[in-house]
PDB file of N, H, CA, C and O in Angstrom:
ATOM      1  N   MET A   1      69.015 161.196  73.482  1.00  0.00           N
ATOM      2  CA  MET A   1      68.377 161.143  71.985  1.00  0.00           C
ATOM      3  C   MET A   1      69.568 161.234  71.272  1.00  0.00           C
ATOM      4  O   MET A   1      70.149 162.319  71.256  1.00  0.00           O
ATOM      5  N   GLU A   2      70.159 160.002  70.508  1.00  0.00           N
ATOM      6  H   GLU A   2      69.687 159.121  70.520  1.00  0.00           H
ATOM      7  CA  GLU A   2      71.200 160.028  70.007  1.00  0.00           C
ATOM      8  C   GLU A   2      71.054 161.190  68.358  1.00  0.00           C
ATOM      9  O   GLU A   2      70.029 161.105  67.681  1.00  0.00           O
ATOM     10  N   HIS A   3      71.973 161.977  68.025  1.00  0.00           N
ATOM     11  H   HIS A   3      72.805 162.047  68.574  1.00  0.00           H
ATOM     12  CA  HIS A   3      72.056 163.136  66.925  1.00  0.00           C
ATOM     13  C   HIS A   3      72.165 162.719  66.024  1.00  0.00           C
ATOM     14  O   HIS A   3      72.737 161.629  65.983  1.00  0.00           O
ATOM     15  N   PRO A   4      71.723 163.285  64.873  1.00  0.00           N
ATOM     16  CA  PRO A   4      71.851 162.813  63.520  1.00  0.00           C
ATOM     17  C   PRO A   4      73.609 163.193  63.159  1.00  0.00           C
ATOM     18  O   PRO A   4      74.319 164.046  63.692  1.00  0.00           O
ATOM     19  N   ALA A   5      73.872 162.426  62.305  1.00  0.00           N
ATOM     20  H   ALA A   5      73.295 161.733  61.872  1.00  0.00           H
ATOM     21  CA  ALA A   5      75.424 162.533  62.086  1.00  0.00           C
ATOM     22  C   ALA A   5      75.968 162.903  60.572  1.00  0.00           C
ATOM     23  O   ALA A   5      75.062 162.475  59.857  1.00  0.00           O
ATOM     24  N   ILE A   6      76.709 163.322  59.937  1.00  0.00           N
ATOM     25  H   ILE A   6      77.445 163.670  60.517  1.00  0.00           H
ATOM     26  CA  ILE A   6      77.465 163.703  58.650  1.00  0.00           C
ATOM     27  C   ILE A   6      77.703 162.383  58.187  1.00  0.00           C
ATOM     28  O   ILE A   6      78.324 161.622  58.929  1.00  0.00           O
ATOM     29  N   CYS A   7      77.351 162.033  57.201  1.00  0.00           N
ATOM     30  H   CYS A   7      76.847 162.651  56.598  1.00  0.00           H
ATOM     31  CA  CYS A   7      77.743 160.528  56.556  1.00  0.00           C
ATOM     32  C   CYS A   7      79.008 160.963  55.623  1.00  0.00           C
ATOM     33  O   CYS A   7      80.129 160.489  55.808  1.00  0.00           O
ATOM     34  N   THR A   8      78.709 161.935  54.576  1.00  0.00           N
ATOM     35  H   THR A   8      77.798 162.320  54.426  1.00  0.00           H
ATOM     36  CA  THR A   8      79.793 162.456  53.731  1.00  0.00           C
ATOM     37  C   THR A   8      78.981 164.182  53.401  1.00  0.00           C
ATOM     38  O   THR A   8      77.827 164.505  53.685  1.00  0.00           O
ATOM     39  N   PHE A   9      79.795 164.827  52.893  1.00  0.00           N
ATOM     40  H   PHE A   9      80.732 164.565  52.662  1.00  0.00           H
ATOM     41  CA  PHE A   9      79.755 165.846  52.256  1.00  0.00           C
ATOM     42  C   PHE A   9      81.086 167.029  51.206  1.00  0.00           C
ATOM     43  O   PHE A   9      82.280 167.044  50.907  1.00  0.00           O
ATOM     44  N   THR A  10      80.240 167.576  51.074  1.00  0.00           N
ATOM     45  H   THR A  10      79.271 167.564  51.317  1.00  0.00           H
ATOM     46  CA  THR A  10      81.362 168.296  49.673  1.00  0.00           C
ATOM     47  C   THR A  10      81.440 169.903  50.181  1.00  0.00           C
ATOM     48  O   THR A  10      80.494 170.505  50.690  1.00  0.00           O
ATOM     49  N   VAL A  11      82.549 170.364  49.973  1.00  0.00           N
ATOM     50  H   VAL A  11      83.317 169.875  49.560  1.00  0.00           H
ATOM     51  CA  VAL A  11      82.074 171.687  50.143  1.00  0.00           C
ATOM     52  C   VAL A  11      82.357 172.376  48.315  1.00  0.00           C
ATOM     53  O   VAL A  11      83.147 172.078  47.419  1.00  0.00           O
ATOM     54  N   VAL A  12      81.579 173.082  48.408  1.00  0.00           N
ATOM     55  H   VAL A  12      80.937 173.324  49.136  1.00  0.00           H
ATOM     56  CA  VAL A  12      81.195 173.918  46.708  1.00  0.00           C
ATOM     57  C   VAL A  12      81.616 175.397  46.949  1.00  0.00           C
ATOM     58  O   VAL A  12      81.003 176.301  47.517  1.00  0.00           O
ATOM     59  N   HIS A  13      83.151 175.378  46.203  1.00  0.00           N
ATOM     60  H   HIS A  13      83.649 174.643  45.742  1.00  0.00           H
ATOM     61  CA  HIS A  13      83.624 176.384  46.159  1.00  0.00           C
ATOM     62  C   HIS A  13      83.259 177.327  44.706  1.00  0.00           C
ATOM     63  O   HIS A  13      83.908 178.373  44.658  1.00  0.00           O
ATOM     64  N   ARG A  14      82.397 177.111  43.634  1.00  0.00           N
ATOM     65  H   ARG A  14      81.870 176.261  43.673  1.00  0.00           H
ATOM     66  CA  ARG A  14      81.941 177.629  42.878  1.00  0.00           C
ATOM     67  C   ARG A  14      80.589 177.000  42.291  1.00  0.00           C
ATOM     68  O   ARG A  14      80.521 175.844  41.871  1.00  0.00           O
ATOM     69  N   SER A  15      79.784 177.684  42.309  1.00  0.00           N
ATOM     70  H   SER A  15      79.840 178.623  42.649  1.00  0.00           H
ATOM     71  CA  SER A  15      78.249 177.293  42.425  1.00  0.00           C
ATOM     72  C   SER A  15      77.925 178.033  40.679  1.00  0.00           C
ATOM     73  O   SER A  15      78.350 179.126  40.306  1.00  0.00           O
ATOM     74  N   PHE A  16      77.224 177.234  39.996  1.00  0.00           N
ATOM     75  H   PHE A  16      76.880 176.346  40.299  1.00  0.00           H
ATOM     76  CA  PHE A  16      76.510 177.554  38.888  1.00  0.00           C
ATOM     77  C   PHE A  16      75.214 177.608  39.325  1.00  0.00           C
ATOM     78  O   PHE A  16      74.536 177.641  38.298  1.00  0.00           O
ATOM     79  N   VAL A  17      74.276 177.643  40.567  1.00  0.00           N
ATOM     80  H   VAL A  17      74.827 177.616  41.401  1.00  0.00           H
ATOM     81  CA  VAL A  17      73.049 177.610  40.517  1.00  0.00           C
ATOM     82  C   VAL A  17      72.830 178.861  41.062  1.00  0.00           C
ATOM     83  O   VAL A  17      73.452 179.248  42.051  1.00  0.00           O
ATOM     84  N   PRO A  18      71.723 179.737  40.309  1.00  0.00           N
ATOM     85  CA  PRO A  18      71.433 180.956  40.559  1.00  0.00           C
ATOM     86  C   PRO A  18      71.056 181.356  42.182  1.00  0.00           C
ATOM     87  O   PRO A  18      70.103 180.747  42.667  1.00  0.00           O
ATOM     88  N   GLY A  19      71.628 182.159  42.871  1.00  0.00           N
ATOM     89  H   GLY A  19      72.403 182.654  42.477  1.00  0.00           H
ATOM     90  CA  GLY A  19      71.458 182.614  44.281  1.00  0.00           C
ATOM     91  C   GLY A  19      72.074 181.982  45.310  1.00  0.00           C
ATOM     92  O   GLY A  19      71.702 182.055  46.481  1.00  0.00           O
ATOM     93  N   PHE A  20      73.195 181.237  44.830  1.00  0.00           N
ATOM     94  H   PHE A  20      73.497 181.178  43.879  1.00  0.00           H
ATOM     95  CA  PHE A  20      74.112 180.518  45.767  1.00  0.00           C
ATOM     96  C   PHE A  20      75.582 181.123  45.508  1.00  0.00           C
ATOM     97  O   PHE A  20      76.627 180.675  45.978  1.00  0.00           O
ATOM     98  N   GLY A  21      75.446 182.184  44.699  1.00  0.00           N
ATOM     99  H   GLY A  21      74.597 182.548  44.317  1.00  0.00           H
ATOM    100  CA  GLY A  21      77.093 182.475  44.042  1.00  0.00           C
ATOM    101  C   GLY A  21      77.380 182.922  45.119  1.00  0.00           C
ATOM    102  O   GLY A  21      78.368 182.443  45.674  1.00  0.00           O
ATOM    103  N   ASP A  22      76.463 184.215  45.926  1.00  0.00           N
ATOM    104  H   ASP A  22      75.660 184.605  45.475  1.00  0.00           H
ATOM    105  CA  ASP A  22      77.237 184.946  46.882  1.00  0.00           C
ATOM    106  C   ASP A  22      77.211 183.978  48.141  1.00  0.00           C
ATOM    107  O   ASP A  22      77.075 184.647  49.166  1.00  0.00           O
ATOM    108  N   ARG A  23      77.270 183.035  48.313  1.00  0.00           N
ATOM    109  H   ARG A  23      77.381 182.492  47.480  1.00  0.00           H
ATOM    110  CA  ARG A  23      77.212 181.920  49.567  1.00  0.00           C
ATOM    111  C   ARG A  23      78.686 181.340  49.682  1.00  0.00           C
ATOM    112  O   ARG A  23      79.240 180.794  50.637  1.00  0.00           O
ATOM    113  N   GLU A  24      79.142 181.631  48.414  1.00  0.00           N
ATOM    114  H   GLU A  24      78.692 182.075  47.639  1.00  0.00           H
ATOM    115  CA  GLU A  24      80.793 180.221  48.503  1.00  0.00           C
ATOM    116  C   GLU A  24      81.352 180.626  49.294  1.00  0.00           C
ATOM    117  O   GLU A  24      81.256 181.848  49.412  1.00  0.00           O
ATOM    118  N   PRO A  25      81.950 180.134  49.960  1.00  0.00           N
ATOM    119  CA  PRO A  25      81.801 178.029  49.804  1.00  0.00           C
ATOM    120  C   PRO A  25      80.754 177.841  51.149  1.00  0.00           C
ATOM    121  O   PRO A  25      80.581 178.380  52.242  1.00  0.00           O
ATOM    122  N   TYR A  26      80.170 176.713  50.341  1.00  0.00           N
ATOM    123  H   TYR A  26      80.311 176.275  49.453  1.00  0.00           H
ATOM    124  CA  TYR A  26      79.364 176.392  51.212  1.00  0.00           C
ATOM    125  C   TYR A  26      79.231 174.610  51.664  1.00  0.00           C
ATOM    126  O   TYR A  26      79.875 173.758  51.053  1.00  0.00           O
ATOM    127  N   VAL A  27      78.815 174.461  52.175  1.00  0.00           N
ATOM    128  H   VAL A  27      78.291 175.154  52.671  1.00  0.00           H
ATOM    129  CA  VAL A  27      78.973 172.855  52.369  1.00  0.00           C
ATOM    130  C   VAL A  27      77.156 172.055  52.467  1.00  0.00           C
ATOM    131  O   VAL A  27      76.193 172.285  53.199  1.00  0.00           O
ATOM    132  N   LEU A  28      77.393 171.091  51.345  1.00  0.00           N
ATOM    133  H   LEU A  28      78.175 170.904  50.750  1.00  0.00           H
ATOM    134  CA  LEU A  28      76.282 170.070  51.046  1.00  0.00           C
ATOM    135  C   LEU A  28      76.895 168.863  51.764  1.00  0.00           C
ATOM    136  O   LEU A  28      78.065 168.482  51.732  1.00  0.00           O
ATOM    137  N   ALA A  29      75.687 168.268  52.520  1.00  0.00           N
ATOM    138  H   ALA A  29      74.737 168.578  52.546  1.00  0.00           H
ATOM    139  CA  ALA A  29      75.901 166.777  53.233  1.00  0.00           C
ATOM    140  C   ALA A  29      74.653 165.671  53.054  1.00  0.00           C
ATOM    141  O   ALA A  29      73.465 165.970  52.935  1.00  0.00           O
ATOM    142  N   TRP A  30      75.152 164.475  53.065  1.00  0.00           N
ATOM    143  H   TRP A  30      76.117 164.232  53.162  1.00  0.00           H
ATOM    144  CA  TRP A  30      74.062 163.367  53.618  1.00  0.00           C
ATOM    145  C   TRP A  30      74.420 163.374  54.991  1.00  0.00           C
ATOM    146  O   TRP A  30      75.531 163.353  55.520  1.00  0.00           O
ATOM    147  N   VAL A  31      73.082 163.413  55.553  1.00  0.00           N
ATOM    148  H   VAL A  31      72.179 163.430  55.123  1.00  0.00           H
ATOM    149  CA  VAL A  31      73.162 162.905  56.783  1.00  0.00           C
ATOM    150  C   VAL A  31      72.311 161.725  57.489  1.00  0.00           C
ATOM    151  O   VAL A  31      71.090 161.878  57.442  1.00  0.00           O
ATOM    152  N   ASP A  32      72.949 160.209  58.338  1.00  0.00           N
ATOM    153  H   ASP A  32      73.940 160.084  58.376  1.00  0.00           H
ATOM    154  CA  ASP A  32      72.652 159.900  59.126  1.00  0.00           C
ATOM    155  C   ASP A  32      71.673 159.741  59.956  1.00  0.00           C
ATOM    156  O   ASP A  32      72.024 160.010  61.105  1.00  0.00           O
ATOM    157  N   LEU A  33      70.506 159.391  59.855  1.00  0.00           N
ATOM    158  H   LEU A  33      70.220 159.172  58.922  1.00  0.00           H
ATOM    159  CA  LEU A  33      69.284 160.040  60.916  1.00  0.00           C
ATOM    160  C   LEU A  33      69.271 158.780  61.823  1.00  0.00           C
ATOM    161  O   LEU A  33      69.602 157.634  61.517  1.00  0.00           O
ATOM    162  N   PRO A  34      68.866 159.200  62.873  1.00  0.00           N
ATOM    163  CA  PRO A  34      68.557 157.473  63.850  1.00  0.00           C
ATOM    164  C   PRO A  34      67.573 156.697  63.043  1.00  0.00           C
ATOM    165  O   PRO A  34      66.684 157.216  62.368  1.00  0.00           O
ATOM    166  N   GLY A  35      67.765 155.586  63.144  1.00  0.00           N
ATOM    167  H   GLY A  35      68.488 155.165  63.693  1.00  0.00           H
ATOM    168  CA  GLY A  35      66.534 154.328  62.620  1.00  0.00           C
ATOM    169  C   GLY A  35      67.270 154.005  60.999  1.00  0.00           C
ATOM    170  O   GLY A  35      66.708 153.063  60.441  1.00  0.00           O
ATOM    171  N   GLY A  36      68.157 154.493  60.368  1.00  0.00           N
ATOM    172  H   GLY A  36      68.613 155.258  60.821  1.00  0.00           H
ATOM    173  CA  GLY A  36      68.982 154.762  59.222  1.00  0.00           C
ATOM    174  C   GLY A  36      68.696 154.832  57.914  1.00  0.00           C
ATOM    175  O   GLY A  36      69.021 154.160  56.935  1.00  0.00           O
ATOM    176  N   THR A  37      67.750 156.163  58.158  1.00  0.00           N
ATOM    177  H   THR A  37      67.487 156.710  58.952  1.00  0.00           H
ATOM    178  CA  THR A  37      67.627 156.609  57.185  1.00  0.00           C
ATOM    179  C   THR A  37      68.331 158.048  56.593  1.00  0.00           C
ATOM    180  O   THR A  37      68.272 159.131  57.174  1.00  0.00           O
ATOM    181  N   ARG A  38      68.789 157.873  55.720  1.00  0.00           N
ATOM    182  H   ARG A  38      68.838 156.993  55.248  1.00  0.00           H
ATOM    183  CA  ARG A  38      69.657 159.448  55.297  1.00  0.00           C
ATOM    184  C   ARG A  38      68.859 161.052  54.769  1.00  0.00           C
ATOM    185  O   ARG A  38      67.884 161.243  54.042  1.00  0.00           O
ATOM    186  N   ALA A  39      69.622 161.862  55.384  1.00  0.00           N
ATOM    187  H   ALA A  39      70.414 161.706  55.975  1.00  0.00           H
ATOM    188  CA  ALA A  39      68.462 163.101  54.497  1.00  0.00           C
ATOM    189  C   ALA A  39      69.771 163.780  53.788  1.00  0.00           C
ATOM    190  O   ALA A  39      70.841 163.176  53.863  1.00  0.00           O
ATOM    191  N   PHE A  40      69.685 165.230  52.991  1.00  0.00           N
ATOM    192  H   PHE A  40      68.816 165.722  52.929  1.00  0.00           H
ATOM    193  CA  PHE A  40      70.494 165.711  52.343  1.00  0.00           C
ATOM    194  C   PHE A  40      69.932 167.213  52.535  1.00  0.00           C
ATOM    195  O   PHE A  40      68.754 167.565  52.492  1.00  0.00           O
ATOM    196  N   GLY A  41      71.428 168.249  52.824  1.00  0.00           N
ATOM    197  H   GLY A  41      72.385 167.963  52.858  1.00  0.00           H
ATOM    198  CA  GLY A  41      71.111 169.353  52.911  1.00  0.00           C
ATOM    199  C   GLY A  41      72.502 169.802  53.287  1.00  0.00           C
ATOM    200  O   GLY A  41      73.549 169.200  53.526  1.00  0.00           O
ATOM    201  N   GLU A  42      72.056 171.384  53.249  1.00  0.00           N
ATOM    202  H   GLU A  42      71.206 171.873  53.055  1.00  0.00           H
ATOM    203  CA  GLU A  42      73.061 172.447  53.468  1.00  0.00           C
ATOM    204  C   GLU A  42      73.539 172.564  55.057  1.00  0.00           C
ATOM    205  O   GLU A  42      72.780 172.562  56.026  1.00  0.00           O
ATOM    206  N   VAL A  43      75.110 172.675  55.083  1.00  0.00           N
ATOM    207  H   VAL A  43      75.727 172.676  54.296  1.00  0.00           H
ATOM    208  CA  VAL A  43      75.382 172.617  56.688  1.00  0.00           C
ATOM    209  C   VAL A  43      75.860 174.000  57.054  1.00  0.00           C
ATOM    210  O   VAL A  43      76.918 174.490  56.660  1.00  0.00           O
ATOM    211  N   THR A  44      74.954 174.601  57.868  1.00  0.00           N
ATOM    212  H   THR A  44      74.094 174.203  58.188  1.00  0.00           H
ATOM    213  CA  THR A  44      75.245 176.278  58.235  1.00  0.00           C
ATOM    214  C   THR A  44      75.585 176.398  59.521  1.00  0.00           C
ATOM    215  O   THR A  44      75.234 175.491  60.276  1.00  0.00           O
ATOM    216  N   GLY A  45      76.363 177.570  60.074  1.00  0.00           N
ATOM    217  H   GLY A  45      76.648 178.306  59.460  1.00  0.00           H
ATOM    218  CA  GLY A  45      76.240 177.787  61.498  1.00  0.00           C
ATOM    219  C   GLY A  45      77.723 176.967  61.721  1.00  0.00           C
ATOM    220  O   GLY A  45      77.854 176.376  62.793  1.00  0.00           O
ATOM    221  N   CYS A  46      78.603 176.927  60.944  1.00  0.00           N
ATOM    222  H   CYS A  46      78.496 177.406  60.073  1.00  0.00           H
ATOM    223  CA  CYS A  46      80.039 176.603  61.272  1.00  0.00           C
ATOM    224  C   CYS A  46      80.993 176.767  60.188  1.00  0.00           C
ATOM    225  O   CYS A  46      80.714 176.336  59.069  1.00  0.00           O
ATOM    226  N   PRO A  47      82.093 177.352  60.421  1.00  0.00           N
ATOM    227  CA  PRO A  47      83.157 177.495  58.785  1.00  0.00           C
ATOM    228  C   PRO A  47      83.169 175.913  58.093  1.00  0.00           C
ATOM    229  O   PRO A  47      83.194 174.852  58.718  1.00  0.00           O
ATOM    230  N   PRO A  48      83.147 176.075  56.817  1.00  0.00           N
ATOM    231  CA  PRO A  48      83.078 174.818  56.010  1.00  0.00           C
ATOM    232  C   PRO A  48      84.247 173.870  56.328  1.00  0.00           C
ATOM    233  O   PRO A  48      84.231 172.649  56.173  1.00  0.00           O
ATOM    234  N   GLU A  49      85.350 174.680  56.836  1.00  0.00           N
ATOM    235  H   GLU A  49      85.362 175.672  56.962  1.00  0.00           H
ATOM    236  CA  GLU A  49      87.026 173.670  57.185  1.00  0.00           C
ATOM    237  C   GLU A  49      86.327 172.803  58.230  1.00  0.00           C
ATOM    238  O   GLU A  49      86.440 171.578  58.259  1.00  0.00           O
ATOM    239  N   SER A  50      85.501 173.617  59.198  1.00  0.00           N
ATOM    240  H   SER A  50      85.409 174.613  59.174  1.00  0.00           H
ATOM    241  CA  SER A  50      85.273 172.465  60.411  1.00  0.00           C
ATOM    242  C   SER A  50      84.988 171.150  60.170  1.00  0.00           C
ATOM    243  O   SER A  50      85.557 170.186  60.683  1.00  0.00           O
ATOM    244  N   VAL A  51      83.839 171.128  59.152  1.00  0.00           N
ATOM    245  H   VAL A  51      83.377 171.911  58.736  1.00  0.00           H
ATOM    246  CA  VAL A  51      82.527 169.968  58.698  1.00  0.00           C
ATOM    247  C   VAL A  51      83.795 168.437  58.765  1.00  0.00           C
ATOM    248  O   VAL A  51      84.918 168.162  58.342  1.00  0.00           O
ATOM    249  N   HIS A  52      82.861 167.900  59.460  1.00  0.00           N
ATOM    250  H   HIS A  52      81.949 168.124  59.804  1.00  0.00           H
ATOM    251  CA  HIS A  52      83.741 166.069  59.296  1.00  0.00           C
ATOM    252  C   HIS A  52      82.708 165.364  59.092  1.00  0.00           C
ATOM    253  O   HIS A  52      81.534 165.681  59.282  1.00  0.00           O
ATOM    254  N   VAL A  53      83.264 164.097  58.580  1.00  0.00           N
ATOM    255  H   VAL A  53      84.218 163.839  58.425  1.00  0.00           H
ATOM    256  CA  VAL A  53      82.454 162.724  58.811  1.00  0.00           C
ATOM    257  C   VAL A  53      82.379 162.395  59.987  1.00  0.00           C
ATOM    258  O   VAL A  53      83.377 162.193  60.679  1.00  0.00           O
ATOM    259  N   GLY A  54      81.065 162.277  60.443  1.00  0.00           N
ATOM    260  H   GLY A  54      80.254 162.441  59.882  1.00  0.00           H
ATOM    261  CA  GLY A  54      80.675 161.901  61.906  1.00  0.00           C
ATOM    262  C   GLY A  54      80.188 162.777  62.763  1.00  0.00           C
ATOM    263  O   GLY A  54      79.825 162.459  63.896  1.00  0.00           O
ATOM    264  N   MET A  55      80.121 164.350  62.141  1.00  0.00           N
ATOM    265  H   MET A  55      80.416 164.608  61.221  1.00  0.00           H
ATOM    266  CA  MET A  55      80.064 165.548  63.124  1.00  0.00           C
ATOM    267  C   MET A  55      78.455 165.335  63.180  1.00  0.00           C
ATOM    268  O   MET A  55      77.713 165.151  62.215  1.00  0.00           O
ATOM    269  N   PRO A  56      78.065 165.413  64.704  1.00  0.00           N
ATOM    270  CA  PRO A  56      76.710 165.598  64.992  1.00  0.00           C
ATOM    271  C   PRO A  56      76.293 166.729  65.047  1.00  0.00           C
ATOM    272  O   PRO A  56      76.845 167.750  65.456  1.00  0.00           O
ATOM    273  N   VAL A  57      74.880 166.496  64.455  1.00  0.00           N
ATOM    274  H   VAL A  57      74.432 165.666  64.123  1.00  0.00           H
ATOM    275  CA  VAL A  57      74.127 167.538  63.889  1.00  0.00           C
ATOM    276  C   VAL A  57      72.711 167.706  64.035  1.00  0.00           C
ATOM    277  O   VAL A  57      72.106 166.636  64.097  1.00  0.00           O
ATOM    278  N   ARG A  58      71.997 168.756  64.109  1.00  0.00           N
ATOM    279  H   ARG A  58      72.488 169.626  64.059  1.00  0.00           H
ATOM    280  CA  ARG A  58      70.479 169.346  64.414  1.00  0.00           C
ATOM    281  C   ARG A  58      69.569 169.452  62.923  1.00  0.00           C
ATOM    282  O   ARG A  58      69.920 169.781  61.790  1.00  0.00           O
ATOM    283  N   MET A  59      69.012 169.268  63.159  1.00  0.00           N
ATOM    284  H   MET A  59      68.726 169.000  64.079  1.00  0.00           H
ATOM    285  CA  MET A  59      67.821 169.850  61.701  1.00  0.00           C
ATOM    286  C   MET A  59      67.393 171.194  61.938  1.00  0.00           C
ATOM    287  O   MET A  59      67.314 171.661  63.074  1.00  0.00           O
ATOM    288  N   THR A  60      67.148 171.751  61.024  1.00  0.00           N
ATOM    289  H   THR A  60      67.212 171.371  60.101  1.00  0.00           H
ATOM    290  CA  THR A  60      66.643 173.392  61.140  1.00  0.00           C
ATOM    291  C   THR A  60      66.173 173.233  59.473  1.00  0.00           C
ATOM    292  O   THR A  60      66.611 172.354  58.730  1.00  0.00           O
ATOM    293  N   THR A  61      65.255 174.214  59.105  1.00  0.00           N
ATOM    294  H   THR A  61      64.899 174.928  59.708  1.00  0.00           H
ATOM    295  CA  THR A  61      64.610 174.710  57.909  1.00  0.00           C
ATOM    296  C   THR A  61      64.840 175.683  57.715  1.00  0.00           C
ATOM    297  O   THR A  61      65.304 176.351  58.639  1.00  0.00           O
ATOM    298  N   VAL A  62      64.647 176.262  56.458  1.00  0.00           N
ATOM    299  H   VAL A  62      64.271 175.719  55.708  1.00  0.00           H
ATOM    300  CA  VAL A  62      64.870 177.377  55.892  1.00  0.00           C
ATOM    301  C   VAL A  62      63.887 177.451  55.147  1.00  0.00           C
ATOM    302  O   VAL A  62      64.147 176.579  54.318  1.00  0.00           O
ATOM    303  N   GLY A  63      62.558 178.060  54.749  1.00  0.00           N
ATOM    304  H   GLY A  63      62.347 178.769  55.422  1.00  0.00           H
ATOM    305  CA  GLY A  63      61.482 177.855  54.050  1.00  0.00           C
ATOM    306  C   GLY A  63      61.526 176.096  53.777  1.00  0.00           C
ATOM    307  O   GLY A  63      61.858 175.304  54.659  1.00  0.00           O
ATOM    308  N   ASP A  64      61.298 175.868  52.987  1.00  0.00           N
ATOM    309  H   ASP A  64      61.028 176.511  52.270  1.00  0.00           H
ATOM    310  CA  ASP A  64      61.127 174.337  52.431  1.00  0.00           C
ATOM    311  C   ASP A  64      62.537 173.539  52.144  1.00  0.00           C
ATOM    312  O   ASP A  64      62.586 172.393  51.699  1.00  0.00           O
ATOM    313  N   LEU A  65      63.635 174.322  52.466  1.00  0.00           N
ATOM    314  H   LEU A  65      63.595 175.254  52.828  1.00  0.00           H
ATOM    315  CA  LEU A  65      65.011 173.799  52.522  1.00  0.00           C
ATOM    316  C   LEU A  65      65.506 172.942  53.953  1.00  0.00           C
ATOM    317  O   LEU A  65      65.178 173.389  55.052  1.00  0.00           O
ATOM    318  N   ILE A  66      66.029 172.130  53.877  1.00  0.00           N
ATOM    319  H   ILE A  66      66.295 171.767  52.984  1.00  0.00           H
ATOM    320  CA  ILE A  66      66.584 171.363  55.102  1.00  0.00           C
ATOM    321  C   ILE A  66      67.870 172.316  55.193  1.00  0.00           C
ATOM    322  O   ILE A  66      68.521 172.643  54.201  1.00  0.00           O
ATOM    323  N   HIS A  67      68.187 172.763  56.640  1.00  0.00           N
ATOM    324  H   HIS A  67      67.658 172.497  57.446  1.00  0.00           H
ATOM    325  CA  HIS A  67      69.642 172.839  56.808  1.00  0.00           C
ATOM    326  C   HIS A  67      69.849 172.019  58.125  1.00  0.00           C
ATOM    327  O   HIS A  67      68.986 171.605  58.900  1.00  0.00           O
ATOM    328  N   TRP A  68      71.500 171.859  58.197  1.00  0.00           N
ATOM    329  H   TRP A  68      72.201 172.195  57.568  1.00  0.00           H
ATOM    330  CA  TRP A  68      71.856 170.863  59.411  1.00  0.00           C
ATOM    331  C   TRP A  68      72.772 172.303  59.782  1.00  0.00           C
ATOM    332  O   TRP A  68      73.142 173.185  59.007  1.00  0.00           O
ATOM    333  N   ARG A  69      73.011 172.160  61.492  1.00  0.00           N
ATOM    334  H   ARG A  69      72.710 171.443  62.122  1.00  0.00           H
ATOM    335  CA  ARG A  69      73.617 172.869  62.292  1.00  0.00           C
ATOM    336  C   ARG A  69      74.458 172.497  63.565  1.00  0.00           C
ATOM    337  O   ARG A  69      73.939 172.610  64.676  1.00  0.00           O
ATOM    338  N   PRO A  70      75.427 172.165  63.455  1.00  0.00           N
ATOM    339  CA  PRO A  70      76.144 171.857  65.147  1.00  0.00           C
ATOM    340  C   PRO A  70      75.583 171.452  65.837  1.00  0.00           C
ATOM    341  O   PRO A  70      74.742 172.217  66.310  1.00  0.00           O
ATOM    342  N   ALA A  71      75.616 169.996  66.401  1.00  0.00           N
ATOM    343  H   ALA A  71      76.299 169.375  66.016  1.00  0.00           H
ATOM    344  CA  ALA A  71      74.662 170.096  67.482  1.00  0.00           C
ATOM    345  C   ALA A  71      75.323 170.220  68.942  1.00  0.00           C
ATOM    346  O   ALA A  71      74.606 170.311  69.938  1.00  0.00           O
TER     347      ALA A  71
END
């Protein structure tokens, strides 16, 4: 099975969203899914400096939010 892969991402160093200030820096990414769809979510489970375009990831959820971890 082909893994989803990061299409583009940003590293957030300063957040104005309540509840995210203690998590900086964090990574938000658009991920290409098999079949041509894209999904958005936070990349967790690795340092921000190791995230790159084309990085294979797997989806997890925290509550109702999508998170991506290295595959």
